[in-house]
Amino acid sequence: MPTVTRRTAFPKVLIERDSDSEQSSSEEETFEEEEEEDEDGVTAAKTEKLELGSDANKKGKAPITISLKKVCKVCKKPGHEAGFKGATYIDCPMKPCFLCKFPGHTTLTCPHRATTEHGVVPAPRRRSYKPLEYVFERQLRPALPSIKPKCVIPDQVNCAVIRYHSRRVTCLEFHPTKNNILLSGDKKGQLGVWDYGKVYEKVVYGNVHSCILNNMRFNPTNDCMVYSASSDGTINCTDLETGISSSPMNLNPAGWQGPNTWKMLYGMDVNCEKGLVLVADNFGFLYMVDMRSNHSISDAILIHKKGTKVVGIHCNPIQPDILLTCGNDHFARIWDMRRIEPGSSLYNLEHKRVVNSAYFSPITGTKILTTSLDNRLRIWDSIFGNMDSPSREIVHSHDFNRYLTPFKAEWDPKDPSESLAVVGRYISENYNGAALHPIDFIDISTGQLVAEVMDPNITTISSVNKLHPRDDILATGSSRSLFIWKPKEKSEPVEEKDERKIVVCGTADKKRGKKNGNDSDESDDEGFMSKSKKSKSKTDWKLSRCSTKDNC
DNA sequence: ATAGGATGTGCCC
DNA sequence: TGGGCACCCTCCTA
């Protein structure tokens, strides 16, 4: 009988108790007792915390410790507790600052958190001639405007919410010409096409990929077609009207042969001038697909450390021969497409941890913005300058990868001074009693936090963000939801401001009872707002009405 | 209501 | 070089 066998092998059980007062916690008694027949739940019901010895399951002999002590969730030591107290997270004093990684203080008192500067660390600058200057000589546009235009950030925004992905959103892309069209990809490989001007209409193509859709790019010669790269190892080219896909590349033609051979495609970009789709895999290799023939045109080229994921590829907007890649080998690398082979990178930009994204600035292509898991945004002000170290490092909380789509700081494509970036924030702040994770607008020339966007109804972390190429619109992917943020019209009433100086805040809760939305629309709320949100408040999202339920 | 599981990276051995 | 395990603010389902 299985139970008999189990009982004979059952380990000893240690019970640690904690008296009520903190002071006596060090002298609480610890005793052992043999496990009796009634092990099912009697003790467990009384315990505040139950710990199994880490080896207990495997060896069957190690004692099981049932701890009644209050211990810190982070370091497992008694005497203090870490975790949320209301909407404020109490740090474990045994750990260094979670935000800036420097010792000597906790996250709560981190100077990079307390100020709006978010920790700008200037780097030494040196002027020197670099190969890139010669490459750029002819193409380089006139210098940036010498006087930086003032950032116009609205005081208040409206937010539309739509929830039609069955798994978390992994990437977003605005249509290059049709202003109201947003594409979204998810972890399941589905592709959403959303016209947020006609919010009753939506399309989700469920069979584009079989797992994570990591990146999307429009075909520059036919904006009805979109290329997508997926962890299923394929590039697909999907017709947005019909949803019909072709597969110009499949790196796993033989199917699943185990994790050591299964290739996943992450970083992708389109090189318009050469008519190429560039894509890279999780083993460090770059592939190229010719867009006219829809066929792979070259052998795989090792561009990052062998066996590591290449998560980002970006072609320079001015000089398409220049390529920027980044990945899990802690480097962003600059390449000349005309001679790209293992080790031929022009520059290797070192980071302390994984580089989630690396982008050239959108207009001149001369700046570089990277997001690294070491909680820092890095900016190289000019690729003609000193590339040995970044011009600035901005401490920003985004060190979290598991469960979430990786954070990527994105340029504002409309900002002529190329100084505004948007990035979601991992760490939460207490906003009137709610722990919220804002989306930050950061002036990357100063490190200043220009705006933080949040809404009391949105409690999830918004790790995917994209600014519209022409309009004042921000698209956000947060867990399975999509949000569209838009400045409030001047005629609309502006709510009282939060105590914080910098606030761009959805005001759903505050507007209760004062709604200027359309009552008859309420029945349509089903499906685009989750039930919990609906029950909390009737909101007056200006933009969205998505009529049908989640169809994924 | 709440416990548990999926999950990626880092680091250690 | 690879298995194993730990991991600070998840988020969804059963």
Coordinates of C-alpha atoms (C1' of nucleotides) in Angstrom, one line a residue:
Chain A
M1 CA 0.0 0.0 0.0
P2 CA 1.4 3.3 -1.0
T3 CA 0.5 5.1 2.3
V4 CA 2.3 2.6 4.4
T5 CA 5.5 3.0 2.4
R6 CA 5.2 6.7 2.7
R7 CA 4.6 6.6 6.4
T8 CA 7.6 4.5 7.1
A9 CA 9.8 6.8 5.1
F10 CA 8.2 10.0 6.4
P11 CA 10.8 12.4 7.8
K12 CA 10.7 14.1 11.2
V13 CA 8.8 17.3 11.5
L14 CA 10.3 20.3 13.2
I15 CA 7.9 23.0 14.4
E16 CA 9.2 26.4 15.1
R17 CA 7.0 28.7 17.1
D18 CA 7.0 32.4 17.3
S19 CA 5.7 34.2 20.3
D20 CA 3.6 37.3 19.7
S21 CA 6.2 39.9 20.6
E22 CA 9.0 40.6 18.2
Q23 CA 11.6 40.8 21.0
S24 CA 11.3 37.3 22.1
S25 CA 11.5 35.9 18.6
S26 CA 15.1 35.0 19.1
E27 CA 14.4 32.8 22.0
E28 CA 11.3 31.0 20.8
E29 CA 11.3 27.4 21.5
T30 CA 11.9 24.8 18.9
F31 CA 10.9 21.2 19.4
E32 CA 10.5 18.1 17.4
E33 CA 7.7 15.7 17.3
E34 CA 7.0 12.5 15.5
E35 CA 4.5 12.9 12.7
E36 CA 1.4 11.1 13.6
E37 CA -1.4 9.6 11.5
D38 CA -3.3 12.8 11.4
E39 CA -0.7 14.7 9.4
D40 CA -3.4 15.8 7.0
G41 CA -3.8 19.5 7.6
V42 CA -4.2 19.6 11.4
T43 CA -0.8 21.3 11.8
A44 CA -1.0 23.1 8.6
A45 CA -4.2 24.8 9.6
K46 CA -2.6 26.4 12.6
T47 CA 0.6 27.5 10.9
E48 CA 1.2 30.8 9.4
K49 CA 4.0 29.5 7.3
L50 CA 4.9 26.0 6.3
E51 CA 8.4 25.3 5.1
L52 CA 9.5 22.0 3.7
G53 CA 13.2 21.4 4.0
S54 CA 14.6 21.8 0.5
D55 CA 15.8 18.3 0.3
A56 CA 13.0 16.7 2.1
N57 CA 11.1 15.7 -1.0
K58 CA 14.1 14.1 -2.7
K59 CA 15.8 12.2 0.1
G60 CA 12.7 11.5 2.1
K61 CA 14.8 11.7 5.3
A62 CA 15.4 15.3 5.9
P63 CA 13.1 16.8 8.6
I64 CA 10.2 18.9 7.5
T65 CA 10.2 22.2 9.3
I66 CA 6.8 23.8 10.1
S67 CA 7.6 27.3 11.0
L68 CA 5.2 29.3 13.1
K69 CA 7.7 32.2 13.2
K70 CA 7.1 35.4 11.3
V71 CA 10.0 35.5 8.9
C72 CA 10.9 37.9 6.2
K73 CA 9.5 36.7 2.9
V74 CA 12.6 37.9 1.1
C75 CA 15.5 36.7 3.2
K76 CA 13.6 34.1 5.3
K77 CA 15.1 35.5 8.5
P78 CA 13.0 36.4 11.6
G79 CA 12.9 39.8 13.2
H80 CA 11.6 41.8 10.4
E81 CA 9.1 41.5 7.5
A82 CA 9.2 42.6 3.9
G83 CA 6.3 43.1 1.6
F84 CA 3.3 45.3 1.1
K85 CA 1.9 47.3 3.9
G86 CA -1.1 48.7 2.2
A87 CA 0.2 50.1 -1.0
T88 CA 3.7 50.7 0.2
Y89 CA 6.3 48.0 -0.2
I90 CA 8.6 47.6 2.8
D91 CA 12.1 46.5 1.8
C92 CA 14.0 43.7 3.4
P93 CA 16.9 45.5 5.2
M94 CA 19.2 42.5 4.5
K95 CA 19.2 43.2 0.7
P96 CA 20.8 46.0 -1.2
C97 CA 18.8 48.6 -2.9
F98 CA 16.6 46.8 -5.4
L99 CA 16.4 49.8 -7.7
C100 CA 19.9 51.2 -8.2
K101 CA 21.7 48.1 -6.9
F102 CA 24.0 50.2 -4.7
P103 CA 24.4 49.2 -1.1
G104 CA 23.8 51.5 1.9
H105 CA 20.2 52.1 1.6
T106 CA 16.9 50.4 0.7
T107 CA 14.6 51.0 -2.2
L108 CA 12.3 53.1 -0.1
T109 CA 15.0 55.6 0.5
C110 CA 16.9 55.3 -2.8
P111 CA 17.9 58.7 -4.0
H112 CA 17.0 57.6 -7.5
R113 CA 13.5 57.0 -6.4
A114 CA 13.0 60.0 -4.1
T115 CA 13.9 62.5 -6.7
T116 CA 12.4 63.0 -10.1
E117 CA 15.8 62.8 -11.6
H118 CA 15.9 59.0 -11.5
G119 CA 19.6 59.0 -11.1
V120 CA 21.5 60.5 -14.0
V121 CA 25.1 59.4 -14.1
P122 CA 27.1 61.4 -16.6
A123 CA 29.8 59.5 -18.3
P124 CA 33.2 61.0 -19.4
R125 CA 33.1 62.3 -22.9
R126 CA 35.9 62.3 -25.5
R127 CA 35.8 63.5 -29.0
S128 CA 37.4 61.3 -31.6
Y129 CA 36.9 60.3 -35.2
K130 CA 35.2 57.1 -35.7
P131 CA 34.5 54.8 -38.7
L132 CA 30.9 55.5 -38.4
E133 CA 31.4 59.2 -39.3
Y134 CA 32.7 58.2 -42.7
V135 CA 29.8 55.9 -43.3
F136 CA 27.4 58.6 -42.4
E137 CA 29.1 61.5 -44.0
R138 CA 26.8 61.9 -47.0
Q139 CA 23.6 60.8 -45.4
L140 CA 23.7 62.6 -42.2
R141 CA 21.0 65.2 -41.9
P142 CA 21.6 68.7 -40.7
A143 CA 22.3 68.9 -37.0
L144 CA 19.6 68.7 -34.5
P145 CA 17.8 71.9 -33.5
S146 CA 20.1 73.8 -31.3
I147 CA 17.3 74.9 -29.0
K148 CA 15.4 72.1 -27.7
P149 CA 11.6 72.5 -28.1
K150 CA 9.7 72.3 -24.9
C151 CA 8.1 69.0 -24.4
V152 CA 4.4 69.4 -24.5
I153 CA 3.0 66.9 -22.1
P154 CA -0.7 67.0 -21.4
D155 CA -2.0 67.3 -17.9
Q156 CA -4.6 64.7 -18.3
V157 CA -5.3 61.8 -20.6
N158 CA -8.2 59.6 -21.4
C159 CA -7.6 55.9 -21.6
A160 CA -9.4 53.4 -23.7
V161 CA -9.0 49.8 -22.7
I162 CA -9.5 46.7 -24.6
R163 CA -8.9 43.2 -23.5
Y164 CA -8.9 40.6 -26.1
H165 CA -5.7 38.7 -25.9
S166 CA -5.8 35.4 -24.1
R167 CA -2.2 35.6 -23.1
R168 CA 0.0 38.5 -22.3
V169 CA 0.8 41.1 -24.9
T170 CA 4.3 40.9 -26.2
C171 CA 4.6 43.5 -28.9
L172 CA 2.8 46.5 -30.4
E173 CA 3.1 48.2 -33.8
F174 CA 1.3 51.2 -35.2
H175 CA 0.3 51.1 -38.9
P176 CA 2.7 53.2 -40.9
T177 CA 0.1 55.1 -42.8
K178 CA -3.4 54.4 -41.3
N179 CA -3.5 56.4 -38.2
N180 CA -6.1 54.4 -36.2
I181 CA -4.6 50.9 -36.8
L182 CA -2.7 49.2 -34.0
L183 CA -1.2 45.7 -34.2
S184 CA -0.6 43.6 -31.2
G185 CA 1.1 40.3 -30.7
D186 CA 0.8 38.0 -27.8
K187 CA 2.5 35.1 -26.0
K188 CA 0.3 32.6 -27.8
G189 CA 1.3 33.8 -31.2
Q190 CA -1.9 35.6 -32.0
L191 CA -2.0 38.8 -34.0
G192 CA -4.5 41.5 -33.1
V193 CA -5.5 44.2 -35.6
W194 CA -7.4 46.9 -33.9
D195 CA -8.9 50.0 -35.4
Y196 CA -9.3 52.2 -32.3
G197 CA -11.3 54.7 -34.3
K198 CA -14.0 52.2 -34.9
V199 CA -13.8 50.3 -31.7
Y200 CA -16.6 47.9 -32.5
E201 CA -14.3 46.4 -35.1
K202 CA -11.5 44.1 -34.2
V203 CA -9.7 41.2 -35.7
V204 CA -7.6 38.6 -34.0
Y205 CA -5.8 36.1 -36.2
G206 CA -5.2 33.1 -34.0
N207 CA -3.2 30.9 -36.3
V208 CA -0.3 33.2 -37.2
H209 CA 2.2 31.6 -34.9
S210 CA 2.1 28.7 -32.4
C211 CA 3.9 30.5 -29.6
I212 CA 5.3 33.9 -28.6
L213 CA 5.1 36.5 -31.3
N214 CA 8.2 38.5 -30.5
N215 CA 8.4 41.2 -33.1
M216 CA 6.4 42.7 -35.9
R217 CA 7.4 44.9 -38.8
F218 CA 5.3 46.2 -41.8
N219 CA 6.4 45.4 -45.3
P220 CA 7.7 48.9 -46.4
T221 CA 6.5 48.3 -50.0
N222 CA 3.0 47.0 -49.0
D223 CA 1.6 48.2 -45.8
C224 CA -1.1 45.5 -45.9
M225 CA 1.5 42.9 -45.1
V226 CA 3.3 42.4 -41.8
Y227 CA 6.2 40.3 -41.0
S228 CA 6.3 38.6 -37.6
A229 CA 9.1 36.7 -35.8
S230 CA 8.1 34.1 -33.3
S231 CA 9.6 31.6 -30.8
D232 CA 8.1 28.9 -33.0
G233 CA 11.1 29.6 -35.2
T234 CA 9.3 31.0 -38.1
I235 CA 8.9 34.4 -39.8
N236 CA 5.4 34.8 -41.1
C237 CA 4.2 37.3 -43.6
T238 CA 0.5 38.0 -42.9
D239 CA -2.0 39.8 -45.0
L240 CA -3.9 42.1 -42.6
E241 CA -7.0 42.0 -44.7
T242 CA -7.4 38.2 -44.9
G243 CA -5.2 36.9 -42.1
I244 CA -3.6 34.6 -44.6
S245 CA 0.1 33.9 -43.7
S246 CA 3.0 32.6 -45.6
S247 CA 6.2 31.4 -43.9
P248 CA 9.3 32.7 -45.7
M249 CA 11.4 31.2 -43.0
N250 CA 11.1 28.1 -40.7
L251 CA 14.1 27.3 -38.6
N252 CA 12.5 24.1 -37.2
P253 CA 11.4 22.2 -40.3
A254 CA 11.9 18.9 -38.5
G255 CA 9.7 19.8 -35.6
W256 CA 10.5 19.4 -31.9
Q257 CA 13.8 17.6 -31.4
G258 CA 14.4 18.9 -27.9
P259 CA 15.3 22.3 -26.4
N260 CA 18.9 22.1 -27.6
T261 CA 17.9 22.3 -31.2
W262 CA 14.6 24.3 -31.2
K263 CA 15.3 27.7 -32.6
M264 CA 13.3 30.7 -31.6
L265 CA 13.3 34.0 -33.4
Y266 CA 13.4 37.2 -31.4
G267 CA 14.9 40.4 -32.8
M268 CA 13.6 41.5 -36.2
D269 CA 13.8 44.5 -38.4
V270 CA 13.3 45.4 -42.0
N271 CA 16.0 46.9 -44.1
C272 CA 14.0 48.9 -46.7
E273 CA 17.0 49.8 -48.9
K274 CA 18.1 46.2 -49.3
G275 CA 14.7 44.7 -49.3
L276 CA 15.6 42.4 -46.4
V277 CA 14.0 41.1 -43.3
L278 CA 16.7 40.7 -40.7
V279 CA 16.0 38.3 -37.8
A280 CA 18.0 36.7 -35.1
D281 CA 17.5 33.6 -33.0
N282 CA 18.1 32.4 -29.4
F283 CA 21.5 30.9 -30.3
G284 CA 23.2 34.1 -31.3
F285 CA 22.7 33.9 -35.1
L286 CA 21.4 36.4 -37.7
Y287 CA 19.3 35.4 -40.7
M288 CA 18.2 37.4 -43.7
V289 CA 15.1 37.0 -45.8
D290 CA 14.7 38.7 -49.2
M291 CA 11.3 40.4 -49.2
R292 CA 10.8 40.0 -53.0
S293 CA 11.5 36.3 -53.2
N294 CA 10.4 35.6 -49.6
H295 CA 13.4 33.3 -49.3
S296 CA 16.3 33.2 -47.0
I297 CA 19.4 34.6 -48.7
S298 CA 22.3 33.8 -46.5
D299 CA 23.7 31.4 -44.0
A300 CA 23.3 32.1 -40.4
I301 CA 25.9 34.5 -39.1
L302 CA 27.0 34.4 -35.5
I303 CA 26.6 38.0 -34.2
H304 CA 26.3 37.5 -30.4
K305 CA 27.9 35.0 -28.0
K306 CA 27.0 31.5 -29.2
G307 CA 24.0 30.1 -27.4
T308 CA 22.6 33.4 -26.3
K309 CA 19.4 35.1 -27.3
V310 CA 19.5 38.1 -29.7
V311 CA 16.5 40.0 -28.6
G312 CA 16.8 43.2 -30.6
I313 CA 17.7 44.3 -34.1
H314 CA 17.4 47.8 -35.4
C315 CA 18.5 49.2 -38.8
N316 CA 19.7 52.8 -38.7
P317 CA 17.0 55.1 -40.0
I318 CA 19.4 57.2 -42.1
Q319 CA 22.1 54.8 -43.1
P320 CA 20.6 51.3 -43.5
D321 CA 24.0 49.7 -43.8
I322 CA 24.4 50.3 -40.1
L323 CA 22.8 47.7 -37.8
L324 CA 22.3 47.7 -34.1
T325 CA 21.7 44.4 -32.3
C326 CA 21.4 43.5 -28.6
G327 CA 21.0 40.4 -26.6
N328 CA 21.5 38.2 -23.6
D329 CA 25.3 38.3 -23.8
H330 CA 25.2 41.7 -22.1
F331 CA 26.1 43.6 -25.3
A332 CA 24.6 45.8 -27.8
R333 CA 26.6 45.7 -31.0
I334 CA 26.9 48.0 -34.0
W335 CA 27.6 46.4 -37.4
D336 CA 28.2 47.4 -41.0
M337 CA 25.9 45.3 -43.1
R338 CA 28.3 45.4 -46.0
R339 CA 30.7 43.3 -44.0
I340 CA 29.0 41.3 -41.4
E341 CA 30.6 38.2 -40.1
P342 CA 31.4 36.8 -36.7
G343 CA 33.5 39.3 -34.7
S344 CA 33.2 42.1 -37.3
S345 CA 31.1 44.5 -35.2
L346 CA 32.2 48.1 -35.3
Y347 CA 31.4 48.6 -31.6
N348 CA 30.4 46.5 -28.7
L349 CA 28.4 48.4 -26.1
E350 CA 28.9 46.7 -22.8
H351 CA 26.1 46.3 -20.2
K352 CA 26.1 44.8 -16.8
R353 CA 23.2 42.5 -17.6
V354 CA 20.9 41.4 -20.4
V355 CA 20.1 44.1 -22.9
N356 CA 16.4 44.1 -23.5
S357 CA 16.4 46.6 -26.3
A358 CA 18.7 48.9 -28.3
Y359 CA 17.4 51.5 -30.6
F360 CA 18.9 54.2 -32.8
S361 CA 17.2 57.6 -32.4
P362 CA 14.4 57.8 -34.9
I363 CA 15.2 60.9 -36.8
T364 CA 19.0 61.3 -37.1
G365 CA 19.9 57.8 -36.1
T366 CA 22.9 59.1 -34.3
K367 CA 21.9 58.4 -30.7
I368 CA 21.4 55.1 -29.1
L369 CA 19.1 54.2 -26.3
T370 CA 19.3 50.8 -24.5
T371 CA 17.3 49.1 -21.8
S372 CA 19.2 46.7 -19.6
L373 CA 18.1 44.4 -16.9
D374 CA 20.5 46.1 -14.5
N375 CA 17.8 48.8 -14.0
R376 CA 19.5 51.3 -16.2
L377 CA 18.6 53.1 -19.4
R378 CA 21.8 54.0 -21.3
I379 CA 22.2 56.7 -23.8
W380 CA 25.0 57.2 -26.2
D381 CA 24.6 60.8 -27.4
S382 CA 26.4 60.4 -30.6
I383 CA 27.7 57.4 -32.4
F384 CA 30.5 59.7 -33.6
G385 CA 31.6 60.3 -30.0
N386 CA 33.1 58.1 -27.5
M387 CA 31.5 54.7 -27.6
D388 CA 33.5 53.2 -24.8
S389 CA 31.0 54.2 -22.3
P390 CA 27.5 55.6 -22.4
S391 CA 26.9 59.4 -22.2
R392 CA 24.4 58.8 -19.5
E393 CA 23.0 56.1 -17.4
I394 CA 19.5 56.6 -16.0
V395 CA 18.4 54.4 -13.1
H396 CA 15.0 53.1 -13.8
S397 CA 13.1 50.2 -12.4
H398 CA 12.5 47.5 -14.9
D399 CA 14.5 44.6 -13.6
F400 CA 12.0 41.8 -14.1
N401 CA 11.7 39.3 -16.8
R402 CA 10.0 36.3 -15.6
Y403 CA 6.2 36.4 -16.1
L404 CA 6.4 39.7 -17.8
T405 CA 7.2 40.9 -21.3
P406 CA 10.6 42.5 -21.0
F407 CA 10.6 46.3 -20.6
K408 CA 11.9 48.3 -23.6
A409 CA 12.4 52.0 -23.5
E410 CA 11.1 53.4 -26.8
W411 CA 11.8 56.7 -28.5
D412 CA 9.1 59.2 -29.2
P413 CA 9.3 59.2 -33.0
K414 CA 7.7 62.7 -33.1
D415 CA 10.2 64.5 -30.9
P416 CA 12.6 66.5 -33.1
S417 CA 15.1 66.8 -30.3
E418 CA 15.2 63.1 -29.9
S419 CA 15.1 63.3 -26.1
L420 CA 11.8 61.8 -25.1
A421 CA 11.4 58.2 -24.3
V422 CA 8.7 56.1 -22.8
V423 CA 9.2 53.0 -20.7
G424 CA 7.0 51.1 -18.2
R425 CA 8.0 51.0 -14.6
Y426 CA 8.2 47.8 -12.6
I427 CA 8.4 49.1 -9.1
S428 CA 5.1 50.5 -7.8
E429 CA 4.4 53.7 -6.0
N430 CA 1.7 54.5 -3.6
Y431 CA -0.8 56.7 -5.4
N432 CA -3.6 57.7 -3.0
G433 CA -3.5 54.3 -1.4
A434 CA -3.2 52.2 -4.5
A435 CA 0.0 50.5 -5.6
L436 CA 0.3 51.4 -9.3
H437 CA 3.0 50.9 -11.9
P438 CA 3.1 54.0 -14.0
I439 CA 4.4 54.4 -17.5
D440 CA 7.2 56.9 -17.5
F441 CA 8.1 59.6 -20.0
I442 CA 11.8 60.4 -19.5
D443 CA 13.8 63.2 -21.0
I444 CA 16.9 61.1 -21.8
S445 CA 19.0 64.2 -22.2
T446 CA 18.7 65.0 -18.5
G447 CA 17.2 61.9 -17.0
Q448 CA 14.3 63.9 -15.8
L449 CA 11.0 62.1 -15.3
V450 CA 8.7 64.3 -17.5
A451 CA 5.5 62.5 -16.9
E452 CA 4.1 59.4 -15.3
V453 CA 1.0 57.9 -16.7
M454 CA -1.2 55.7 -14.7
D455 CA -4.8 55.0 -13.9
P456 CA -6.3 53.7 -10.7
N457 CA -8.1 50.9 -12.6
I458 CA -4.9 49.6 -14.1
T459 CA -3.0 47.7 -11.5
T460 CA -1.0 45.5 -13.8
I461 CA 2.5 46.3 -15.0
S462 CA 2.7 48.0 -18.4
S463 CA 5.8 46.7 -19.9
V464 CA 5.0 47.1 -23.6
N465 CA 4.6 50.7 -24.8
K466 CA 4.7 52.4 -28.1
L467 CA 4.2 56.0 -29.1
H468 CA 2.3 56.8 -32.2
P469 CA 4.4 58.0 -35.2
R470 CA 2.2 61.0 -35.9
D471 CA -0.5 61.5 -33.2
D472 CA -0.3 62.2 -29.5
I473 CA -1.2 58.7 -28.7
L474 CA 0.4 56.1 -26.5
A475 CA -0.4 52.4 -26.8
T476 CA 0.3 50.1 -23.9
G477 CA 0.3 46.4 -23.5
S478 CA -0.2 45.3 -19.9
S479 CA -0.7 41.7 -19.2
R480 CA -3.5 40.7 -21.5
S481 CA -4.9 44.1 -22.0
L482 CA -4.3 46.9 -24.4
F483 CA -4.7 50.5 -23.6
I484 CA -4.8 53.6 -25.7
W485 CA -3.9 56.8 -24.0
K486 CA -4.9 60.1 -25.6
P487 CA -4.6 63.7 -24.2
K488 CA -7.8 65.1 -22.9
E489 CA -9.5 67.6 -25.2
K490 CA -9.2 71.2 -24.0
S491 CA -13.0 71.4 -23.8
E492 CA -13.1 68.5 -21.4
P493 CA -13.1 69.3 -17.7
V494 CA -9.7 68.9 -16.2
E495 CA -9.7 67.1 -12.9
E496 CA -8.0 68.3 -9.8
K497 CA -4.3 67.3 -9.8
D498 CA -2.7 64.7 -7.7
E499 CA -0.3 66.0 -5.1
R500 CA 2.6 64.9 -7.2
K501 CA 3.9 67.5 -9.5
I502 CA 4.1 65.3 -12.5
V503 CA 0.9 63.6 -13.1
V504 CA -0.8 62.5 -16.2
C505 CA -3.5 60.5 -14.7
G506 CA -6.6 58.6 -15.8
T507 CA -9.4 59.6 -13.5
A508 CA -11.8 56.8 -13.7
D509 CA -12.4 56.6 -10.0
K510 CA -12.5 60.2 -9.4
K511 CA -15.2 60.7 -12.0
R512 CA -17.7 58.5 -10.4
G513 CA -21.1 60.0 -10.2
K514 CA -20.1 62.7 -12.6
K515 CA -19.8 60.7 -15.7
N516 CA -20.1 62.4 -19.0
G517 CA -20.0 59.2 -20.9
N518 CA -22.9 57.7 -22.6
D519 CA -25.1 55.6 -20.3
S520 CA -26.5 53.6 -23.2
D521 CA -23.0 52.4 -23.9
E522 CA -22.7 50.6 -20.6
S523 CA -24.0 47.3 -21.8
D524 CA -21.2 47.3 -24.3
D525 CA -18.6 47.5 -21.7
E526 CA -18.7 43.8 -21.4
G527 CA -15.7 42.2 -22.9
F528 CA -13.5 45.2 -23.0
M529 CA -13.3 45.7 -19.3
S530 CA -12.7 43.0 -16.9
K531 CA -15.4 42.1 -14.4
S532 CA -13.5 43.4 -11.5
K533 CA -13.0 46.7 -13.1
K534 CA -16.6 47.0 -14.1
S535 CA -17.8 46.3 -10.6
K536 CA -15.5 48.9 -9.2
S537 CA -16.6 51.9 -11.1
K538 CA -18.3 53.0 -14.1
T539 CA -15.7 54.8 -16.1
D540 CA -15.9 57.2 -18.9
W541 CA -13.2 56.0 -21.2
K542 CA -13.5 58.3 -24.1
L543 CA -12.3 56.1 -26.8
S544 CA -13.2 52.6 -26.6
R545 CA -16.2 50.4 -27.0
C546 CA -15.2 47.0 -27.9
S547 CA -18.4 45.1 -28.3
T548 CA -17.6 41.4 -28.2
K549 CA -16.0 39.2 -25.6
D550 CA -12.5 37.9 -25.6
N551 CA -12.5 35.5 -28.6
C552 CA -9.1 34.0 -28.1
Chain B
dA1 C1' -11.5 33.4 -1.1
dT2 C1' -6.4 31.9 -1.8
dA3 C1' -2.7 28.4 -3.2
dG4 C1' -0.2 27.1 -6.9
dG5 C1' 1.9 27.1 -11.3
dA6 C1' 4.0 29.0 -15.5
dT7 C1' 8.1 31.2 -16.4
dG8 C1' 13.6 33.6 -17.8
dT9 C1' 17.9 34.7 -16.1
dG10 C1' 21.9 34.4 -13.1
dC11 C1' 25.0 32.0 -10.7
dC12 C1' 26.9 28.2 -8.4
dC13 C1' 29.0 23.8 -8.6
Chain C
dT1 C1' 29.7 23.5 -20.3
dG2 C1' 25.4 22.1 -18.2
dG3 C1' 22.3 20.9 -14.5
dG4 C1' 20.0 22.8 -10.6
dC5 C1' 18.1 26.1 -8.0
dA6 C1' 16.9 30.7 -6.3
dC7 C1' 14.5 34.7 -7.3
dC8 C1' 11.6 41.4 -4.1
dC9 C1' 6.2 44.5 -5.8
dT10 C1' 3.1 38.7 -11.5
dC11 C1' -1.1 37.3 -12.8
dC12 C1' -4.3 34.0 -13.8
dT13 C1' -6.9 29.8 -12.7
dA14 C1' -8.8 26.3 -10.0

